[in-house]
Amino acid sequence: MTVSGKGARLCLLAIAVVLAAGILVAAVPDTPVKITQPGNAEVTTAPAIRISLADSPAPAENANPEPAPEPEQAPKPEKEQPPEPEPEPEPEPEPEPEPEPEPEPEPEPETRSQPEEPTATPEVQTQDSTAETDANEQPEPANENADAGAQSSVPLQKAGNPSAVDDYLARLSRHLSRFYEYPRRARRLRQEGTPVITFEFRRDGSLVGHSLREESGHTLLDKAALAMLKQATPLPPVPDDMAGRTFSYALPVRFNLR
């Protein structure tokens, strides 16, 4: 065994002795122990002497004390921000008044599709209320019919020169066609016909009288022909190269859907 090994063992032994002595000293009471023997007076023993062979190790309190915890800093109070202004409530829009429902139009009794409005015009024919004239017959001169025209109405076809009469008839036809109207109800009912109306008028175009000479077979068409003549008055004035004070004329009015 080496010297260093022996030294170590001695050191350990010394430490063990010191610890054992310390334990014994701690176990001895400080007050004397009274031993009572029968027949003898009380014997007071002196307190034991503490023998300290080595300094007791310093208490653990002498160790480096732990640093005291730093006091927590109180958080700085945050600056109070002014509250945001509440938005003003928008005014509710006033409800618009509900429009009153319009009354529904009454349905027409018939729902047939309406055909295209006819473009026919009053048919101008050489008919008069007194007598039919021959196509080859030449009208009498205006000066010879002046006296007869002063007494009674002159058939329009015999009122003067044929060219002048034709020109006036064309003007009369265009004038009447502006007031021609096919009755809507008659179109729905598919009614057709050609009523003939006779009328007498003065040189200035004012109407003297009128009547229905031939019926069409449909009351709607007959009334439409008479209404057209009333709306068309006054008629175009008669030119100076046609003789007569009043004139008579028979006018067929054709109502045809084709």
Short mmCIF file of C-alpha atoms in Angstrom, two decimals:
data_model
loop_
_atom_site.label_atom_id
_atom_site.label_comp_id
_atom_site.label_asym_id
_atom_site.label_seq_id
_atom_site.Cartn_x
_atom_site.Cartn_y
_atom_site.Cartn_z
CA MET A 1 0.00 0.00 0.00
CA THR A 2 1.34 3.46 -0.82
CA VAL A 3 1.79 6.39 1.55
CA SER A 4 -0.93 8.42 -0.13
CA GLY A 5 -3.44 5.62 0.38
CA LYS A 6 -2.68 5.41 4.07
CA GLY A 7 -3.03 9.16 4.49
CA ALA A 8 -6.44 9.09 2.95
CA ARG A 9 -7.62 6.35 5.24
CA LEU A 10 -6.39 8.24 8.30
CA CYS A 11 -8.22 11.32 7.24
CA LEU A 12 -11.44 9.40 6.81
CA LEU A 13 -11.00 7.78 10.23
CA ALA A 14 -10.44 11.14 11.90
CA ILE A 15 -13.56 12.54 10.30
CA ALA A 16 -15.56 9.53 11.53
CA VAL A 17 -14.31 10.00 15.10
CA VAL A 18 -15.21 13.67 15.06
CA LEU A 19 -18.70 12.94 13.79
CA ALA A 20 -19.23 10.25 16.47
CA ALA A 21 -18.11 12.61 19.24
CA GLY A 22 -20.46 15.30 17.97
CA ILE A 23 -23.37 12.86 18.02
CA LEU A 24 -22.56 11.83 21.62
CA VAL A 25 -22.34 15.41 22.81
CA ALA A 26 -25.65 16.22 21.24
CA ALA A 27 -27.24 13.22 22.92
CA VAL A 28 -26.11 14.17 26.49
CA PRO A 29 -28.81 16.27 28.31
CA ASP A 30 -27.89 19.68 29.77
CA THR A 31 -29.73 19.16 33.09
CA PRO A 32 -28.26 16.75 35.65
CA VAL A 33 -29.88 13.40 35.99
CA LYS A 34 -31.21 12.67 39.40
CA ILE A 35 -30.60 9.10 40.54
CA THR A 36 -32.64 8.07 43.53
CA GLN A 37 -31.32 5.09 45.44
CA PRO A 38 -33.27 3.53 48.25
CA GLY A 39 -32.01 4.61 51.66
CA ASN A 40 -29.65 7.22 50.36
CA ALA A 41 -30.07 10.94 49.88
CA GLU A 42 -30.51 12.41 46.55
CA VAL A 43 -27.24 12.62 44.60
CA THR A 44 -26.93 15.46 42.21
CA THR A 45 -24.64 14.82 39.30
CA ALA A 46 -22.76 17.59 37.66
CA PRO A 47 -23.46 18.35 34.08
CA ALA A 48 -21.31 16.62 31.56
CA ILE A 49 -18.54 18.48 29.86
CA ARG A 50 -18.91 18.97 26.13
CA ILE A 51 -15.79 18.07 24.27
CA SER A 52 -15.55 19.46 20.83
CA LEU A 53 -12.82 17.76 18.85
CA ALA A 54 -13.33 19.73 15.72
CA ASP A 55 -15.17 22.75 14.61
CA SER A 56 -18.66 21.91 13.54
CA PRO A 57 -19.36 22.75 9.96
CA ALA A 58 -20.81 26.16 9.36
CA PRO A 59 -24.53 26.14 8.95
CA ALA A 60 -25.88 26.19 5.52
CA GLU A 61 -27.25 29.63 6.17
CA ASN A 62 -23.75 31.09 5.85
CA ALA A 63 -23.67 30.06 2.25
CA ASN A 64 -24.00 32.65 -0.35
CA PRO A 65 -27.47 34.04 0.11
CA GLU A 66 -29.69 34.11 -2.90
CA PRO A 67 -30.19 37.57 -4.27
CA ALA A 68 -33.54 39.00 -3.32
CA PRO A 69 -35.88 39.16 -6.27
CA GLU A 70 -36.15 42.55 -7.72
CA PRO A 71 -39.56 44.10 -7.16
CA GLU A 72 -41.69 43.98 -10.20
CA GLN A 73 -42.23 47.34 -11.69
CA ALA A 74 -45.82 48.31 -11.86
CA PRO A 75 -46.97 48.61 -15.47
CA LYS A 76 -47.27 52.12 -16.65
CA PRO A 77 -50.89 53.11 -17.05
CA GLU A 78 -51.82 53.36 -20.66
CA LYS A 79 -53.13 56.63 -21.84
CA GLU A 80 -56.84 56.47 -22.21
CA GLN A 81 -57.81 57.16 -25.76
CA PRO A 82 -60.90 59.25 -26.21
CA PRO A 83 -63.82 57.06 -27.30
CA GLU A 84 -64.65 57.22 -30.94
CA PRO A 85 -67.83 59.19 -31.60
CA GLU A 86 -70.73 56.94 -32.35
CA PRO A 87 -72.02 57.39 -35.91
CA GLU A 88 -75.29 59.20 -36.08
CA PRO A 89 -78.08 56.86 -37.14
CA GLU A 90 -79.22 57.50 -40.66
CA PRO A 91 -82.85 58.55 -40.88
CA GLU A 92 -85.05 55.80 -42.17
CA PRO A 93 -86.49 56.64 -45.58
CA GLU A 94 -90.16 57.33 -45.52
CA PRO A 95 -92.09 54.58 -47.26
CA GLU A 96 -93.34 55.63 -50.63
CA PRO A 97 -97.10 55.63 -50.89
CA GLU A 98 -98.33 52.69 -52.81
CA PRO A 99 -100.02 53.75 -56.03
CA GLU A 100 -103.65 52.99 -56.19
CA PRO A 101 -104.32 50.15 -58.60
CA GLU A 102 -105.79 51.32 -61.83
CA PRO A 103 -109.10 49.76 -62.73
CA GLU A 104 -108.65 46.96 -65.18
CA PRO A 105 -110.22 47.67 -68.55
CA GLU A 106 -113.23 45.59 -69.33
CA PRO A 107 -112.37 42.84 -71.79
CA GLU A 108 -113.86 43.08 -75.19
CA PRO A 109 -116.54 40.49 -75.86
CA GLU A 110 -114.61 38.84 -78.68
CA THR A 111 -110.90 38.04 -78.77
CA ARG A 112 -110.39 37.21 -82.41
CA SER A 113 -107.21 38.51 -83.97
CA GLN A 114 -107.83 41.74 -85.77
CA PRO A 115 -106.97 41.66 -89.45
CA GLU A 116 -104.96 44.36 -91.02
CA GLU A 117 -106.92 47.53 -91.53
CA PRO A 118 -108.11 47.62 -95.10
CA THR A 119 -106.80 50.32 -97.34
CA ALA A 120 -109.82 50.48 -99.58
CA THR A 121 -111.21 53.89 -100.45
CA PRO A 122 -114.75 54.96 -101.29
CA GLU A 123 -115.48 53.68 -104.73
CA VAL A 124 -116.45 56.50 -107.06
CA GLN A 125 -118.92 55.34 -109.67
CA THR A 126 -121.07 57.27 -112.12
CA GLN A 127 -124.38 56.74 -110.31
CA ASP A 128 -127.00 59.39 -109.62
CA SER A 129 -130.32 59.50 -107.85
CA THR A 130 -132.41 60.30 -110.95
CA ALA A 131 -131.33 58.10 -113.85
CA GLU A 132 -128.37 56.15 -115.15
CA THR A 133 -126.45 57.77 -117.97
CA ASP A 134 -124.95 56.08 -120.95
CA ALA A 135 -121.16 55.99 -121.00
CA ASN A 136 -121.11 57.26 -124.58
CA GLU A 137 -123.56 60.07 -123.92
CA GLN A 138 -121.95 63.48 -123.91
CA PRO A 139 -123.04 65.90 -121.16
CA GLU A 140 -124.84 69.03 -122.27
CA PRO A 141 -122.96 72.31 -122.23
CA ALA A 142 -122.96 74.23 -119.00
CA ASN A 143 -124.81 77.25 -120.41
CA GLU A 144 -127.73 75.08 -121.54
CA ASN A 145 -128.07 73.51 -118.06
CA ALA A 146 -127.84 76.81 -116.18
CA ASP A 147 -131.61 77.29 -116.03
CA ALA A 148 -132.22 73.65 -115.03
CA GLY A 149 -129.53 73.88 -112.34
CA ALA A 150 -131.18 76.96 -110.91
CA GLN A 151 -134.44 75.04 -110.46
CA SER A 152 -133.21 71.60 -109.18
CA SER A 153 -130.02 69.80 -108.24
CA VAL A 154 -127.81 68.70 -111.07
CA PRO A 155 -126.38 65.18 -111.22
CA LEU A 156 -122.67 65.60 -110.65
CA GLN A 157 -121.79 63.65 -113.80
CA LYS A 158 -123.77 66.17 -115.95
CA ALA A 159 -122.45 69.35 -114.36
CA GLY A 160 -120.05 70.33 -117.12
CA ASN A 161 -117.04 69.34 -119.19
CA PRO A 162 -116.12 65.66 -118.70
CA SER A 163 -112.48 66.48 -117.87
CA ALA A 164 -113.57 69.04 -115.27
CA VAL A 165 -116.05 66.56 -113.77
CA ASP A 166 -113.37 63.83 -113.62
CA ASP A 167 -110.96 66.18 -111.88
CA TYR A 168 -113.56 67.11 -109.29
CA LEU A 169 -114.54 63.47 -108.71
CA ALA A 170 -110.87 62.63 -108.08
CA ARG A 171 -110.63 65.47 -105.55
CA LEU A 172 -113.87 64.34 -103.89
CA SER A 173 -112.65 60.73 -103.66
CA ARG A 174 -109.34 61.75 -102.03
CA HIS A 175 -111.20 64.00 -99.59
CA LEU A 176 -113.67 61.29 -98.53
CA SER A 177 -110.94 58.63 -98.18
CA ARG A 178 -109.35 60.63 -95.35
CA PHE A 179 -112.46 59.99 -93.25
CA TYR A 180 -112.94 56.37 -94.29
CA GLU A 181 -112.80 53.99 -91.30
CA TYR A 182 -113.58 50.29 -91.18
CA PRO A 183 -115.54 49.60 -87.96
CA ARG A 184 -113.39 47.61 -85.54
CA ARG A 185 -116.24 45.40 -84.43
CA ALA A 186 -117.19 44.71 -88.06
CA ARG A 187 -113.60 43.59 -88.75
CA ARG A 188 -113.69 41.19 -85.80
CA LEU A 189 -116.99 39.80 -87.04
CA ARG A 190 -115.56 39.53 -90.57
CA GLN A 191 -118.38 41.66 -92.01
CA GLU A 192 -118.07 42.90 -95.60
CA GLY A 193 -120.37 44.89 -97.86
CA THR A 194 -120.86 47.95 -100.07
CA PRO A 195 -123.55 50.37 -98.93
CA VAL A 196 -124.54 53.17 -101.33
CA ILE A 197 -125.31 56.63 -99.97
CA THR A 198 -126.81 59.55 -101.90
CA PHE A 199 -126.21 63.14 -100.90
CA GLU A 200 -126.89 66.65 -102.18
CA PHE A 201 -124.49 69.55 -101.65
CA ARG A 202 -124.05 73.18 -102.66
CA ARG A 203 -121.28 74.79 -104.68
CA ASP A 204 -119.41 75.77 -101.53
CA GLY A 205 -119.36 72.12 -100.39
CA SER A 206 -121.96 72.42 -97.63
CA LEU A 207 -124.22 69.40 -97.30
CA VAL A 208 -127.95 69.79 -98.06
CA GLY A 209 -129.08 66.24 -97.26
CA HIS A 210 -128.10 62.58 -97.46
CA SER A 211 -129.69 59.13 -97.26
CA LEU A 212 -128.89 55.43 -97.53
CA ARG A 213 -129.82 54.25 -101.02
CA GLU A 214 -128.64 50.62 -100.81
CA GLU A 215 -127.92 48.69 -97.63
CA SER A 216 -124.89 46.45 -97.23
CA GLY A 217 -126.64 43.84 -95.10
CA HIS A 218 -124.72 44.92 -91.98
CA THR A 219 -125.88 47.80 -89.82
CA LEU A 220 -122.33 48.57 -88.68
CA LEU A 221 -121.17 49.14 -92.25
CA ASP A 222 -124.21 51.25 -93.18
CA LYS A 223 -123.72 53.53 -90.18
CA ALA A 224 -119.99 53.83 -90.90
CA ALA A 225 -120.69 55.03 -94.46
CA LEU A 226 -123.12 57.73 -93.28
CA ALA A 227 -120.74 58.80 -90.50
CA MET A 228 -117.91 59.17 -93.02
CA LEU A 229 -119.98 61.61 -95.09
CA LYS A 230 -120.89 63.73 -92.05
CA GLN A 231 -117.27 63.95 -90.93
CA ALA A 232 -116.13 64.88 -94.45
CA THR A 233 -118.32 68.00 -94.70
CA PRO A 234 -117.79 70.56 -96.01
CA LEU A 235 -116.88 68.90 -99.27
CA PRO A 236 -114.44 70.43 -101.77
CA PRO A 237 -116.02 73.48 -103.48
CA VAL A 238 -117.26 73.01 -107.02
CA PRO A 239 -115.11 74.81 -109.66
CA ASP A 240 -116.55 77.63 -111.77
CA ASP A 241 -116.47 75.63 -115.03
CA MET A 242 -119.19 73.31 -113.63
CA ALA A 243 -122.81 74.58 -113.86
CA GLY A 244 -125.47 74.29 -111.17
CA ARG A 245 -126.29 75.56 -107.70
CA THR A 246 -126.71 72.20 -106.00
CA PHE A 247 -125.42 68.80 -107.02
CA SER A 248 -126.52 65.25 -106.28
CA TYR A 249 -124.32 62.21 -106.19
CA ALA A 250 -124.59 58.49 -105.33
CA LEU A 251 -121.48 57.14 -103.59
CA PRO A 252 -120.84 53.40 -103.07
CA VAL A 253 -118.57 52.76 -100.05
CA ARG A 254 -116.83 49.40 -100.22
CA PHE A 255 -115.84 47.55 -97.01
CA ASN A 256 -113.65 44.62 -97.96
CA LEU A 257 -111.19 42.77 -95.70
CA ARG A 258 -109.12 41.41 -98.57
#
